[in-house]
Tab-separated table of C-alpha atoms in Angstrom:
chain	number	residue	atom	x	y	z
A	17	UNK	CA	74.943	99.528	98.226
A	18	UNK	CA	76.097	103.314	97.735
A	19	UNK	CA	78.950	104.777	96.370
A	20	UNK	CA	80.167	105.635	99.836
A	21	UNK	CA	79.998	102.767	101.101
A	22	UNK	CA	81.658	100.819	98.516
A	23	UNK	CA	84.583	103.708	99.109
A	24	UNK	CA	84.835	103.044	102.728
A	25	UNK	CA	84.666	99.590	102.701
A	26	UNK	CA	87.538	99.221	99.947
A	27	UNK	CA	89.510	101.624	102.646
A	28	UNK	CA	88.766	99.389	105.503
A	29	UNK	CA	89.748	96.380	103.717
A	30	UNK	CA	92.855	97.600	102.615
A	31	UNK	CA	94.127	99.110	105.483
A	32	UNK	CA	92.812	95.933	107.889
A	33	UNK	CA	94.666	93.542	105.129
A	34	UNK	CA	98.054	96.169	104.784
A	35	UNK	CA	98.252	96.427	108.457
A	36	UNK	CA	97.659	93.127	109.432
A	37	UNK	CA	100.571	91.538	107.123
A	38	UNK	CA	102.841	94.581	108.197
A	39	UNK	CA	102.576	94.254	112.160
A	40	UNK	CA	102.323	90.370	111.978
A	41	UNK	CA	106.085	90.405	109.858
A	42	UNK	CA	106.911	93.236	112.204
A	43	UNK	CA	106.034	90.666	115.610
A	44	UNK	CA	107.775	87.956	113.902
A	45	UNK	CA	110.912	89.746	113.581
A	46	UNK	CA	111.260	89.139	109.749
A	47	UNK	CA	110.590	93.355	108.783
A	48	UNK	CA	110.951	96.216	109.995
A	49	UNK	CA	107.549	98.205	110.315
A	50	UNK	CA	108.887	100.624	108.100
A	51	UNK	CA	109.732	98.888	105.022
A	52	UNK	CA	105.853	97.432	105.284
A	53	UNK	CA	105.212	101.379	105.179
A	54	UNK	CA	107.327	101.595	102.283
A	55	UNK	CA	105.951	98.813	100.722
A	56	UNK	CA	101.974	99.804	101.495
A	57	UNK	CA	102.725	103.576	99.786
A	58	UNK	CA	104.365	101.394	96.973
A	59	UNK	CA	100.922	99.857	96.343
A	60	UNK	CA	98.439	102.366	96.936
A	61	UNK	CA	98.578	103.587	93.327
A	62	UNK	CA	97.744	99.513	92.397
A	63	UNK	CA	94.773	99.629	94.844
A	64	UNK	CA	93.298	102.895	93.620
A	65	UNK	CA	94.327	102.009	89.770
A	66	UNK	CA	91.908	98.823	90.188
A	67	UNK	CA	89.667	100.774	92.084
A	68	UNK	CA	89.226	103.032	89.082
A	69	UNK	CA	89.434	100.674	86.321
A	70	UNK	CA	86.535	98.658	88.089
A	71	UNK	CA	84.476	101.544	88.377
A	72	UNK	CA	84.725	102.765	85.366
A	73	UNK	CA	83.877	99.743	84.144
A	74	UNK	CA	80.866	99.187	86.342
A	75	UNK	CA	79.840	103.183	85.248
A	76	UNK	CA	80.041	101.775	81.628
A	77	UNK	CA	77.765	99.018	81.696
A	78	UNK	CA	75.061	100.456	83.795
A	79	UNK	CA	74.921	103.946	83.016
A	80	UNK	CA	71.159	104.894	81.198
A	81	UNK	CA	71.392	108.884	82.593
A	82	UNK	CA	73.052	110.704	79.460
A	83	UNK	CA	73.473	113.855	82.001
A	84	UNK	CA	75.542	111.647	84.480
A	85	UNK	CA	79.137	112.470	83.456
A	86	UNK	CA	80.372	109.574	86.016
A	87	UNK	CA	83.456	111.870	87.554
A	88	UNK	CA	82.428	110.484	91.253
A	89	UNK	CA	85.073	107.603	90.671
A	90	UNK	CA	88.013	109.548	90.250
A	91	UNK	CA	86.932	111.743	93.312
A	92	UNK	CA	86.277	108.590	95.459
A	93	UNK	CA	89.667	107.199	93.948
A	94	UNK	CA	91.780	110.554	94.713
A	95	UNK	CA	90.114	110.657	98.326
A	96	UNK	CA	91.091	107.044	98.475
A	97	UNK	CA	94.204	107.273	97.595
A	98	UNK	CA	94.514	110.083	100.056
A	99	UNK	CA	93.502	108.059	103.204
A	100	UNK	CA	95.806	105.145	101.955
A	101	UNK	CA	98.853	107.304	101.730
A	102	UNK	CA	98.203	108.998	105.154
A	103	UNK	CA	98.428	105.541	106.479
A	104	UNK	CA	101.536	104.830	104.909
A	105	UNK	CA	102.951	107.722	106.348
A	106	UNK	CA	102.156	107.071	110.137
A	107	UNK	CA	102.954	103.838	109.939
A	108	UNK	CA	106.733	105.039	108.355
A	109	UNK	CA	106.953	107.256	111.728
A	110	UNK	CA	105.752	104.625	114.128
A	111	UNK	CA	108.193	102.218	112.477
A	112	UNK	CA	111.173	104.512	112.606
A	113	UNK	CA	110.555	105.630	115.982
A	114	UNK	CA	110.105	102.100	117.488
A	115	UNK	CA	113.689	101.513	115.528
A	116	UNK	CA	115.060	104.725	117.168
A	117	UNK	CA	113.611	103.166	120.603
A	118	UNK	CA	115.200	99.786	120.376
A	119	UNK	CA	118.292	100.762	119.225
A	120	UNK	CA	118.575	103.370	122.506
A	121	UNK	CA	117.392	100.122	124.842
A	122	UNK	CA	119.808	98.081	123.525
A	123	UNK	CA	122.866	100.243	123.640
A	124	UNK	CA	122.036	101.750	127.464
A	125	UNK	CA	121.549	97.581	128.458
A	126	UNK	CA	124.615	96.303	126.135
């Protein structure tokens, strides 16, 4: 497996799992979708610090090119990192404007 796809699969993954847990609370009534997006930007820095960390340590233990300086990780983390945050941030201005939505339905119906 290739460095890209590791990449892409630990963004799938945590989006799919981030997601899931923030519309499911959001459906059950128990959060708002925007604390979830809160929450998600909260832990992108944990997701991409393990990220790291586990590459680095990976690079460490199999690395027999002296010329290979191993600065993919932090790129792959930064980009990452990136695509997590973007995420956080739509699903902060979905939340807020299906809270702006309900609260006009229920004040034109109450």
């Amino acid at each position: 497996m290739s460095g890209d796809s590791i990449v892409w699969l630990i963004i799938i993954l945590s989006i799919l799992i981030c997601d899931g847990i923030a519309v499911y609370l959001y459906r059950k009534k128990r959060f708002p979708l925007w604390v979830s997006a809160i929450i998600i930007a909260l832990l992108v820095p944990v997701i991409v610090y393990s990220f790291v960390v586990l590459g680095i340590d990976y690079f460490k233990r199999t690395n027999t090119d002296p010329d290979n300086t191993g600065e993919g990780i932090a790129f792959a983390g930064g980009f990452i990192a990136i695509v997590l945050a973007f995420n956080a941030i739509v699903m902060f201005v979905i939340g807020v404007i299906l809270n702006i939505y309900t609260f006009i339905k229920k004040r034109q119906s109450g």
